[in-house]
Coordinates of C-alpha atoms and ligand atoms in Angstrom, one line a residue:
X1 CA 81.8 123.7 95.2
X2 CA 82.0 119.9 94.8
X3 CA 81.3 117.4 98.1
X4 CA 84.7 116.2 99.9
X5 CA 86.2 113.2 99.0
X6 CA 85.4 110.4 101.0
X7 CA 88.7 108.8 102.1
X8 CA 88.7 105.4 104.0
X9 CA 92.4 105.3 106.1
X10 CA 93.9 101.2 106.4
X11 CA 95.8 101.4 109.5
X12 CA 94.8 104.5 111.0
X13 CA 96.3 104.4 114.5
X14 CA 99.8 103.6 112.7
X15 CA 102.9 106.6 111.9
X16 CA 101.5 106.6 108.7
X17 CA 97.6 106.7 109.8
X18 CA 98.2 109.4 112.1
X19 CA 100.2 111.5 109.1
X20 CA 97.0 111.1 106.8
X21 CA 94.9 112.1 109.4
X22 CA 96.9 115.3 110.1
X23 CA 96.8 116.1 106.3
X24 CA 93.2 115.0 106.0
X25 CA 92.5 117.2 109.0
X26 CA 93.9 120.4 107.2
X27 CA 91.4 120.1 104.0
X28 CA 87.7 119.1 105.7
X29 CA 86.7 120.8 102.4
X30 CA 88.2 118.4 99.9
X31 CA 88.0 115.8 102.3
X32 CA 85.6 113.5 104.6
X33 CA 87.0 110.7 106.7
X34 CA 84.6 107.7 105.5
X35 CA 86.3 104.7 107.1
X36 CA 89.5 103.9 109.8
X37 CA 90.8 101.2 110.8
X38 CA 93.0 99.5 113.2
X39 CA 94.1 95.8 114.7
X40 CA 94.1 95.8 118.5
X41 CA 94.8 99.3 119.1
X42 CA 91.1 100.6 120.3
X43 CA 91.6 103.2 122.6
X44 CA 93.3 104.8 120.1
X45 CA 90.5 104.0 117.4
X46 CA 88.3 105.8 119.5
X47 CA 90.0 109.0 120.0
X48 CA 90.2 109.3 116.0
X49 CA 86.3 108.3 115.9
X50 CA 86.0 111.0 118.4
X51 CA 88.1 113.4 116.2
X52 CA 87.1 112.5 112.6
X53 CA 83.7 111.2 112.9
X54 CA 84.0 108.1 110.5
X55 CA 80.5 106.2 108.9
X56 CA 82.6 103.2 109.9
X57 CA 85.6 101.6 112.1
X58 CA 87.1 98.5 111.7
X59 CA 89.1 96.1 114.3
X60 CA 90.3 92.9 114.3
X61 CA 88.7 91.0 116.7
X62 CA 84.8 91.0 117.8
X63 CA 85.5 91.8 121.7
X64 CA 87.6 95.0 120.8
X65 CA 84.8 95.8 118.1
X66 CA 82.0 95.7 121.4
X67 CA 84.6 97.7 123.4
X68 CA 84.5 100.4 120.9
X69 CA 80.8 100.1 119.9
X70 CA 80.0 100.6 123.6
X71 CA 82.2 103.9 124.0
X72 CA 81.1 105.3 120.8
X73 CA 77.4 104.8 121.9
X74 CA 78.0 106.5 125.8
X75 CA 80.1 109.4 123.5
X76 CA 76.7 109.7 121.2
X77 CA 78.8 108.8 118.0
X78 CA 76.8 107.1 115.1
X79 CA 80.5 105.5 113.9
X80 CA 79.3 102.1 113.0
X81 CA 81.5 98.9 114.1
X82 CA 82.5 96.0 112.3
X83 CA 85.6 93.9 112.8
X84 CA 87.8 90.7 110.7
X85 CA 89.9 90.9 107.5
X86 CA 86.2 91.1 105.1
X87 CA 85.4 94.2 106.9
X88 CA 88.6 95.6 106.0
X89 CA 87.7 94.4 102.2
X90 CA 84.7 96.2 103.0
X91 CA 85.3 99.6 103.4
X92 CA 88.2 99.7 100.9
X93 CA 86.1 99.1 97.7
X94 CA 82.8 100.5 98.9
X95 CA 81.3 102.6 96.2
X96 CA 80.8 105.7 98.3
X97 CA 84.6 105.5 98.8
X98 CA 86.8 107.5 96.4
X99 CA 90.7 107.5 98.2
X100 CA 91.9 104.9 100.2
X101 CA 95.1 105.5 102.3
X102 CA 96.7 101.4 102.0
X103 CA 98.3 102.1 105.5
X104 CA 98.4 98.6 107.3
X105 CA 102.0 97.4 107.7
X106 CA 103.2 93.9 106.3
X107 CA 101.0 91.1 104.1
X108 CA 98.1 92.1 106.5
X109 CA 97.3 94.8 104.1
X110 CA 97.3 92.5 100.7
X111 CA 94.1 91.7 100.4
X112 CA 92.3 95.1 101.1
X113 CA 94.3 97.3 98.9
X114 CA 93.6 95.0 96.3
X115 CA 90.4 95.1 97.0
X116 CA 90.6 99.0 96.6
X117 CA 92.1 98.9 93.5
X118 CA 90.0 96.3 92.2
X119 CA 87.2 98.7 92.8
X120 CA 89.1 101.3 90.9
X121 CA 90.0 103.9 93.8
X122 CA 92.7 106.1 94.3
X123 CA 94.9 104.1 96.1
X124 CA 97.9 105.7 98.6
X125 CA 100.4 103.1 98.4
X126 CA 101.9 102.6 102.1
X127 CA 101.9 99.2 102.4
X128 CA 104.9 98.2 100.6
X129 CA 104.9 94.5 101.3
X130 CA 101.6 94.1 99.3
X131 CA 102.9 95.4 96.1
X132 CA 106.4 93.1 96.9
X133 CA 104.1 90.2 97.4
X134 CA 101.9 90.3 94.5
X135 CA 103.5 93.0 91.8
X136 CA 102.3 92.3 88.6
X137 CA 99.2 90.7 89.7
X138 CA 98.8 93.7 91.8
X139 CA 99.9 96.1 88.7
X140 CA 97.6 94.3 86.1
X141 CA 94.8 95.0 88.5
X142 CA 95.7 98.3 88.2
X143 CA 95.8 98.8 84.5
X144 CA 92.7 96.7 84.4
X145 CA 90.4 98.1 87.0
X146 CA 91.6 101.9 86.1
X147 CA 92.8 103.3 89.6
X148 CA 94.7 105.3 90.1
X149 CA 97.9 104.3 92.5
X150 CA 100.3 107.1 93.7
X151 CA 102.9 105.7 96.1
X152 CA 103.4 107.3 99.1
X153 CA 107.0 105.6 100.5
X154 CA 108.9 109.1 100.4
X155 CA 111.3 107.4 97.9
X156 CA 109.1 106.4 95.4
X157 CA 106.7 109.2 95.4
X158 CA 110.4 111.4 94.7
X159 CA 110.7 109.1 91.9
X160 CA 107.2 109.5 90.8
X161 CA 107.3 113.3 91.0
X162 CA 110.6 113.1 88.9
X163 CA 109.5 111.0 86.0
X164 CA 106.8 112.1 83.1
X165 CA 103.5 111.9 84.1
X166 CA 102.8 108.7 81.8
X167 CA 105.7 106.7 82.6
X168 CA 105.0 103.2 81.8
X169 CA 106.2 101.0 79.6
X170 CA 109.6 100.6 80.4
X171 CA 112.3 103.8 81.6
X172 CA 114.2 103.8 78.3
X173 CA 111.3 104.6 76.7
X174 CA 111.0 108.3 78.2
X175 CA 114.6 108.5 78.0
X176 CA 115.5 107.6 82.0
X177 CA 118.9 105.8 82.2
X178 CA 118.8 104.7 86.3
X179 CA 116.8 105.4 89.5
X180 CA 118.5 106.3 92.4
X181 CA 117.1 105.3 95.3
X182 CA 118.1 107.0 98.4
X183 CA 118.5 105.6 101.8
X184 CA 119.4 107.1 105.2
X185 CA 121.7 103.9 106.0
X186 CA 119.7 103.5 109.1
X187 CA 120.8 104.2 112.8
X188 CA 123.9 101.5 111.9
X189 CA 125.3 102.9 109.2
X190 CA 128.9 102.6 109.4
X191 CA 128.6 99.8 111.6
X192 CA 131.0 96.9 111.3
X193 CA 128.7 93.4 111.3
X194 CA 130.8 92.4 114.2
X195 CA 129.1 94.9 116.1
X196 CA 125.5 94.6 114.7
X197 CA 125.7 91.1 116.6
X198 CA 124.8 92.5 119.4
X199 CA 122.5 95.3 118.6
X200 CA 118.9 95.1 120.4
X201 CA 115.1 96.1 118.9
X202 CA 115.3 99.5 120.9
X203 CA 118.9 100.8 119.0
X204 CA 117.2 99.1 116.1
X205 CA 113.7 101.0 116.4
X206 CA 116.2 104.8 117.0
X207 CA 115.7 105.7 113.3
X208 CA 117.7 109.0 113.2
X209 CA 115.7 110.8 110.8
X210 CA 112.5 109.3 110.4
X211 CA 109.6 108.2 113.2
X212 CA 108.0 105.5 112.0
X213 CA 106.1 101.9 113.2
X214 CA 109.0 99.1 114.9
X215 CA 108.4 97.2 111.5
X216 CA 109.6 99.3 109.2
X217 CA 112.1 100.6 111.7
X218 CA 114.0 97.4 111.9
X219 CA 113.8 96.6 108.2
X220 CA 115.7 100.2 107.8
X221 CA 118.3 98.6 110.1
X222 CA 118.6 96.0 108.2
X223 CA 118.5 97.9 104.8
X224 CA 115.9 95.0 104.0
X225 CA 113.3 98.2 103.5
X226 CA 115.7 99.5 101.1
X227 CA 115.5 96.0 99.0
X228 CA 111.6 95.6 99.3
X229 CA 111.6 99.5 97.5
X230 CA 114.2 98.4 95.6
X231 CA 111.5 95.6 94.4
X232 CA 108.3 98.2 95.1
X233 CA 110.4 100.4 92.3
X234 CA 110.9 97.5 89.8
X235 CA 106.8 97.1 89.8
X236 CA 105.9 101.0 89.7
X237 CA 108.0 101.9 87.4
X238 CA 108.7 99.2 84.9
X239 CA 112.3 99.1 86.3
X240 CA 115.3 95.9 86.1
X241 CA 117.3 95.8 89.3
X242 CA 119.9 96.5 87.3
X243 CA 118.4 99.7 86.6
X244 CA 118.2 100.8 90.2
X245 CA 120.9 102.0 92.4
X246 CA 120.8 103.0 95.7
X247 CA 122.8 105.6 97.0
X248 CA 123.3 105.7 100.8
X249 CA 122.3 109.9 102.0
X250 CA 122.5 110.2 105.7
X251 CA 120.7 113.6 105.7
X252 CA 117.2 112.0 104.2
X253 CA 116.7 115.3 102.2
X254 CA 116.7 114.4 98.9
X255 CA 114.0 111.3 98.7
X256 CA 115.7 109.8 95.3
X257 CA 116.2 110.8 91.4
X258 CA 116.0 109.9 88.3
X259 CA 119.0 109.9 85.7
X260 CA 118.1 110.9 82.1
X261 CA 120.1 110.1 78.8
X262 CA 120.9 113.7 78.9
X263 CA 123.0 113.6 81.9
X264 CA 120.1 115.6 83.5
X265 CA 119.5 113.9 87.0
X266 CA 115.9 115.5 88.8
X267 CA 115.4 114.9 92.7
X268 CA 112.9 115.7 94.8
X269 CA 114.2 117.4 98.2
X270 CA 112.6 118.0 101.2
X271 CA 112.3 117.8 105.4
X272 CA 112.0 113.9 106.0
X273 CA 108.2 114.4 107.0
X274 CA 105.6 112.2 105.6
X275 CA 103.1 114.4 105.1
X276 CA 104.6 115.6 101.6
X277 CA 104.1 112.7 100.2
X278 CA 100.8 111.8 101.8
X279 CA 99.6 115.4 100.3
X280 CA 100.8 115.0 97.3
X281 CA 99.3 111.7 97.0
X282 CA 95.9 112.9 98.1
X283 CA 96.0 115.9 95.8
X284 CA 97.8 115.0 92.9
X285 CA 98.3 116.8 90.3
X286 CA 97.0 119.6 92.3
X287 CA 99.3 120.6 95.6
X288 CA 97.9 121.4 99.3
X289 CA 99.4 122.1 102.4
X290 CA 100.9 119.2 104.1
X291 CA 101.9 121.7 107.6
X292 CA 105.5 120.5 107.1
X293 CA 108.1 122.9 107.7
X294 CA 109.9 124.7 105.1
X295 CA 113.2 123.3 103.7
X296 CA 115.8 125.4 104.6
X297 CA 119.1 124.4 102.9
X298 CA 121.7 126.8 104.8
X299 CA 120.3 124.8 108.2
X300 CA 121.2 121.5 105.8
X301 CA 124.4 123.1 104.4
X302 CA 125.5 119.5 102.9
X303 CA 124.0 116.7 101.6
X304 CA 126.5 113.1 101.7
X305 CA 126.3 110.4 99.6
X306 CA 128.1 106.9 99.8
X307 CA 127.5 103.1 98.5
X308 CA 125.3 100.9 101.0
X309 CA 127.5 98.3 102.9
X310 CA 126.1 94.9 101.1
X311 CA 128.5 92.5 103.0
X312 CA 127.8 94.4 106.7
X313 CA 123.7 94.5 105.1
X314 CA 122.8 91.4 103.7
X315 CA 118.9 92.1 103.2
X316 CA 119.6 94.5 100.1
X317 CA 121.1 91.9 98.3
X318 CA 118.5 89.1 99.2
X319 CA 115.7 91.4 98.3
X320 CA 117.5 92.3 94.4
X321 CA 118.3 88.3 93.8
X322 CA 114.6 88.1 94.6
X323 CA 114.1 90.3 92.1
X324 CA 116.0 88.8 89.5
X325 CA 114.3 85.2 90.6
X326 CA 110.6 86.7 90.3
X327 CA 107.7 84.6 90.7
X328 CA 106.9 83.9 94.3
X329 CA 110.6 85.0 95.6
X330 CA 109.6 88.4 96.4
X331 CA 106.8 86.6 98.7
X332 CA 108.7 84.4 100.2
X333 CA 111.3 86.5 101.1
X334 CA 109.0 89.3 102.7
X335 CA 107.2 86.6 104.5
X336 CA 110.3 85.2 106.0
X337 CA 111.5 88.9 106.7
X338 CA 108.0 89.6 108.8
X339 CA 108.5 86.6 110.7
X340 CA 112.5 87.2 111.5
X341 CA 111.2 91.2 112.2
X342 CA 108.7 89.8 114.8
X343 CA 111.3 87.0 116.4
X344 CA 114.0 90.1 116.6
X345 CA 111.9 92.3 118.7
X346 CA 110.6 89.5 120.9
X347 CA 113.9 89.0 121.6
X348 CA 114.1 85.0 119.5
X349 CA 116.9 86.3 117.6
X350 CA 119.5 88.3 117.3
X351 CA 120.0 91.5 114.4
X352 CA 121.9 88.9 112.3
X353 CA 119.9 86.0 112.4
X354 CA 117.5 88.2 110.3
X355 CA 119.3 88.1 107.1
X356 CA 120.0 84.6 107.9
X357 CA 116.7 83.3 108.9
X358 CA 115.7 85.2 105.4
X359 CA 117.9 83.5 103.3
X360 CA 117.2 79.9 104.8
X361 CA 113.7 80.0 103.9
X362 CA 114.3 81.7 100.4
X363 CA 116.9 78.2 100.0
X364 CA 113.9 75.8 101.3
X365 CA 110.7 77.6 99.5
X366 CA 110.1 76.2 96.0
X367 CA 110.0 79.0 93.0
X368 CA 106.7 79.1 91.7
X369 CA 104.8 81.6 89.3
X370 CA 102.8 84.5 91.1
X371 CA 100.5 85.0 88.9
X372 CA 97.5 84.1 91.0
X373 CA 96.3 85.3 94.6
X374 CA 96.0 81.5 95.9
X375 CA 99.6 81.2 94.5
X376 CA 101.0 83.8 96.5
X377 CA 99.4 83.3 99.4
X378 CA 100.3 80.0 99.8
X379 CA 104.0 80.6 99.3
X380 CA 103.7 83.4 101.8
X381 CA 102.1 81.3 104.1
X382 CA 104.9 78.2 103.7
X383 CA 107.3 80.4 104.1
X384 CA 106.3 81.5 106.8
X385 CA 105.7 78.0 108.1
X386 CA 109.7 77.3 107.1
X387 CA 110.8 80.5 109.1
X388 CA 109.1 79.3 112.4
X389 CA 110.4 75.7 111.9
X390 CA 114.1 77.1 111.7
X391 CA 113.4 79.2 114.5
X392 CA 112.4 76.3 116.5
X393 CA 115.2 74.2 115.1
X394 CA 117.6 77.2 116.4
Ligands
LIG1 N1 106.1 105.1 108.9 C1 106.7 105.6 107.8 O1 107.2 106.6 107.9 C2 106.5 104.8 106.5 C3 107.2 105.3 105.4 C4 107.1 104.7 104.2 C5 106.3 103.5 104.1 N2 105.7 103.0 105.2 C6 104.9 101.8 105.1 O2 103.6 102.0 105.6 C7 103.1 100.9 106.2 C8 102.6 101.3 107.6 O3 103.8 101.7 108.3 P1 103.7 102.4 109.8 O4 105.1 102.8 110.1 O5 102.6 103.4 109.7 O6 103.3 101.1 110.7 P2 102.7 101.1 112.1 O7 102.9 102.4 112.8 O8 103.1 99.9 112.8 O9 101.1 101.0 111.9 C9 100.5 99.9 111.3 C10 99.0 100.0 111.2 O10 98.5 98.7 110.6 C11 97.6 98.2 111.6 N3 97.8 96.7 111.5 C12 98.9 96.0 111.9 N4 98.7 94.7 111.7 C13 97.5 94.5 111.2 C14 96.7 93.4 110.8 N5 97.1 92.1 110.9 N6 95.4 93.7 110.3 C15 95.0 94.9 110.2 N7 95.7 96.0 110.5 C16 96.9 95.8 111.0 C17 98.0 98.7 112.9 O11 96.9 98.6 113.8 P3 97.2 98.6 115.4 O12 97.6 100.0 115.8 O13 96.0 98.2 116.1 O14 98.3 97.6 115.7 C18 98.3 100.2 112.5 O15 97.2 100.9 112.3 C19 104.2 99.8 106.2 O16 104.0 99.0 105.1 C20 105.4 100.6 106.0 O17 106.5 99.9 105.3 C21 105.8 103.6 106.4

């Protein structure tokens, strides 16, 4: 029998983190855990080094790295400790590593899972905002390097299991008219933008069909998560804007389609449960059991479908106009989103000021090309720069 797979997990102690670790958990013969790890959250590190036994664990700063070093050591754990952003680099593209779960949320997460597909690893593509940030940069480096990059957003991994295997090189080309890109509408769906005014980060965190990290929770809100996989599908599948629709579905069962020339339209169904697409990502193209529950479409009985309120949910439509702008617009704008995400649930601004804030700093930001790493992360970091200087203007 061949050895496990060493699999090194970015952002372990996140929704998604957790998920992989389940799935991982199931498997010890196809898989080892190699590497986790985390920001600030060390108590939590250390009950996954006490579960999964890693070679290595990663936080962000030094004193947290002693805390843990120190626990490990009185639990007689041989997990070794290191801690910063080149750690993280680190244990991504180390040769003994052959999966890496790209599991930390926002721009945090760039320059490791580039690091992991520069080093030609299966890469589990979480982290949405690094693809957004960097896409064909980050898609070259793909091609280039050889890895292999299975996305793991439930929409996109859908659309992956939908399309031919080889599906590059543009959708017309294997006969694909349109992706449809699903979306729950969020916990406001329906929701007038008179009364999103006053919504707070709690309502905003309620997902009604998903758990998931406050992040990503809000940017469902604010159907700006919708936009950056509206631009996540542009760079995976070789897709226009024009070419993607999304199609509001409040029972998150189907995870998106694909429309063929045909009139054929493929979808992938399933419970809203993360660990499908985790699975399949880990064992694709073979299948394993992911310990999620088996659909069961009488319980469902009907599946809705409806446009996505653009005028009520700005952030869709700043996300495809970044799109269509390329360059460093996709950067700027998820920057600007980060830093409007973090203001909202520290209670600096309200639900609306998000889109707002997001389109300020897409006016103020220069366009530039993105077709180098210092390119892109200086427009990420002066728009982030803008966003806190309208905030403080505010
Ligand atoms: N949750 C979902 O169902 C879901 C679905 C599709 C896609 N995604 C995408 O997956 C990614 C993770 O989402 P999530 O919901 O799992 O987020 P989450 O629960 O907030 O977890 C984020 C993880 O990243 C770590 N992290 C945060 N900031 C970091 C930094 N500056 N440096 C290093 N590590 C950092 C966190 O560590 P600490 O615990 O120490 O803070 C945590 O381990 C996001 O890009 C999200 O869009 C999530």
């Amino acid at each position: 029998m061949s050895q496990p797979q060493a699999v090194t997990v970015l952002g372990a102690t996140g929704s998604i983190g957790a998920s992989t670790l389940d799935v991982l958990a199931r498997h010890p013969d196809r898989y080892r855990v190699h590497a986790l790890t985390a920001h600030r959250s060390r108590e939590a590190l250390l009950a996954q080094c006490r579960t999964h036994a890693p070679a290595l664990a990663v936080l962000d700063r030094e004193e947290d790295a002693a805390w843990l070093r120190e626990r490990l050591g009185e639990a007689g754990l041989a997990t070794e400790v290191r801690c910063g952003p080149e750690a993280l680099v680190e244990v991504s593209e180390a040769s003994e590593v052959e999966v890496v779960m790209a599991a930390i949320v926002g721009a945090a997460g760039l320059l490791p899972t580039l690091a992991a597909v520069r080093a030609g690893k299966r890469v589990l593509l979480a982290n949405k905002e690094a693809l957004v940030m960097s896409g064909s940069l980050f898609m070259d480096a793909v091609d280039r390097h050889g890895a292999t990059l299975l996305p793991i957003d439930s929409e996109h991994n859908a659309i992956y299991q939908c399309l031919p295997v080889e599906h590059r090189g543009g959708l017309a080309r294997h006969g694909v008219t349109q992706l449809l890109l699903t979306a729950s509408g969020g916990p406001f769906r329906g929701w007038s933008a008179e009364a999103l005014a006053g919504v707070t980060p709690e309502q905003a965190c309620a997902h009604p069909n998903w758990s998931m990290g406050r992040k990503i929770s809000v940017d469902s809100a604010t159907l700006m998560n919708k936009g950056l996989e509206l631009i996540e599908a542009c760079w995976l599948f070789d897709a226009r804007p024009s070419q993607i629709q999304v199609v509001v579905h409040p029972q998150s069962v189907i995870h998106s389609m694909a429309a063929y020339a045909d009139g054929s339209v493929l979808a992938q169904l399933g419970n809203p449960d993360m660990r499908t697409p985790i699975a399949y990502g880990l064992s694709w193209p073979e299948r394993i059991d992911a310990g999620v529950e088996a659909l069961d479409l009488f319980q469902i009985a009907r599946l809705d479908f409806e446009p996505a309120d653009e005028a009520a949910f700005p952030c869709l439509r700043l996300a495809r106009e970044a799109m269509e702008d390329g360059g460093t617009a996709p950067a700027v704008l998820n920057a600007a989103n980060e830093v409007a995400v973090e203001a909202f649930l520290d209670g600096r601004l309200g639900f609306a000021g998000i889109g707002e804030l997001v389109a300020r700093v897409r006016e103020a930001c220069p366009l530039e090309p993105a077709d180098a790493l210092e390119g892109i992360l200086a427009a990420d970091a002066r728009a982030r720069r803008e966003a806190e200087a309208w905030l403080g203007r505010r």
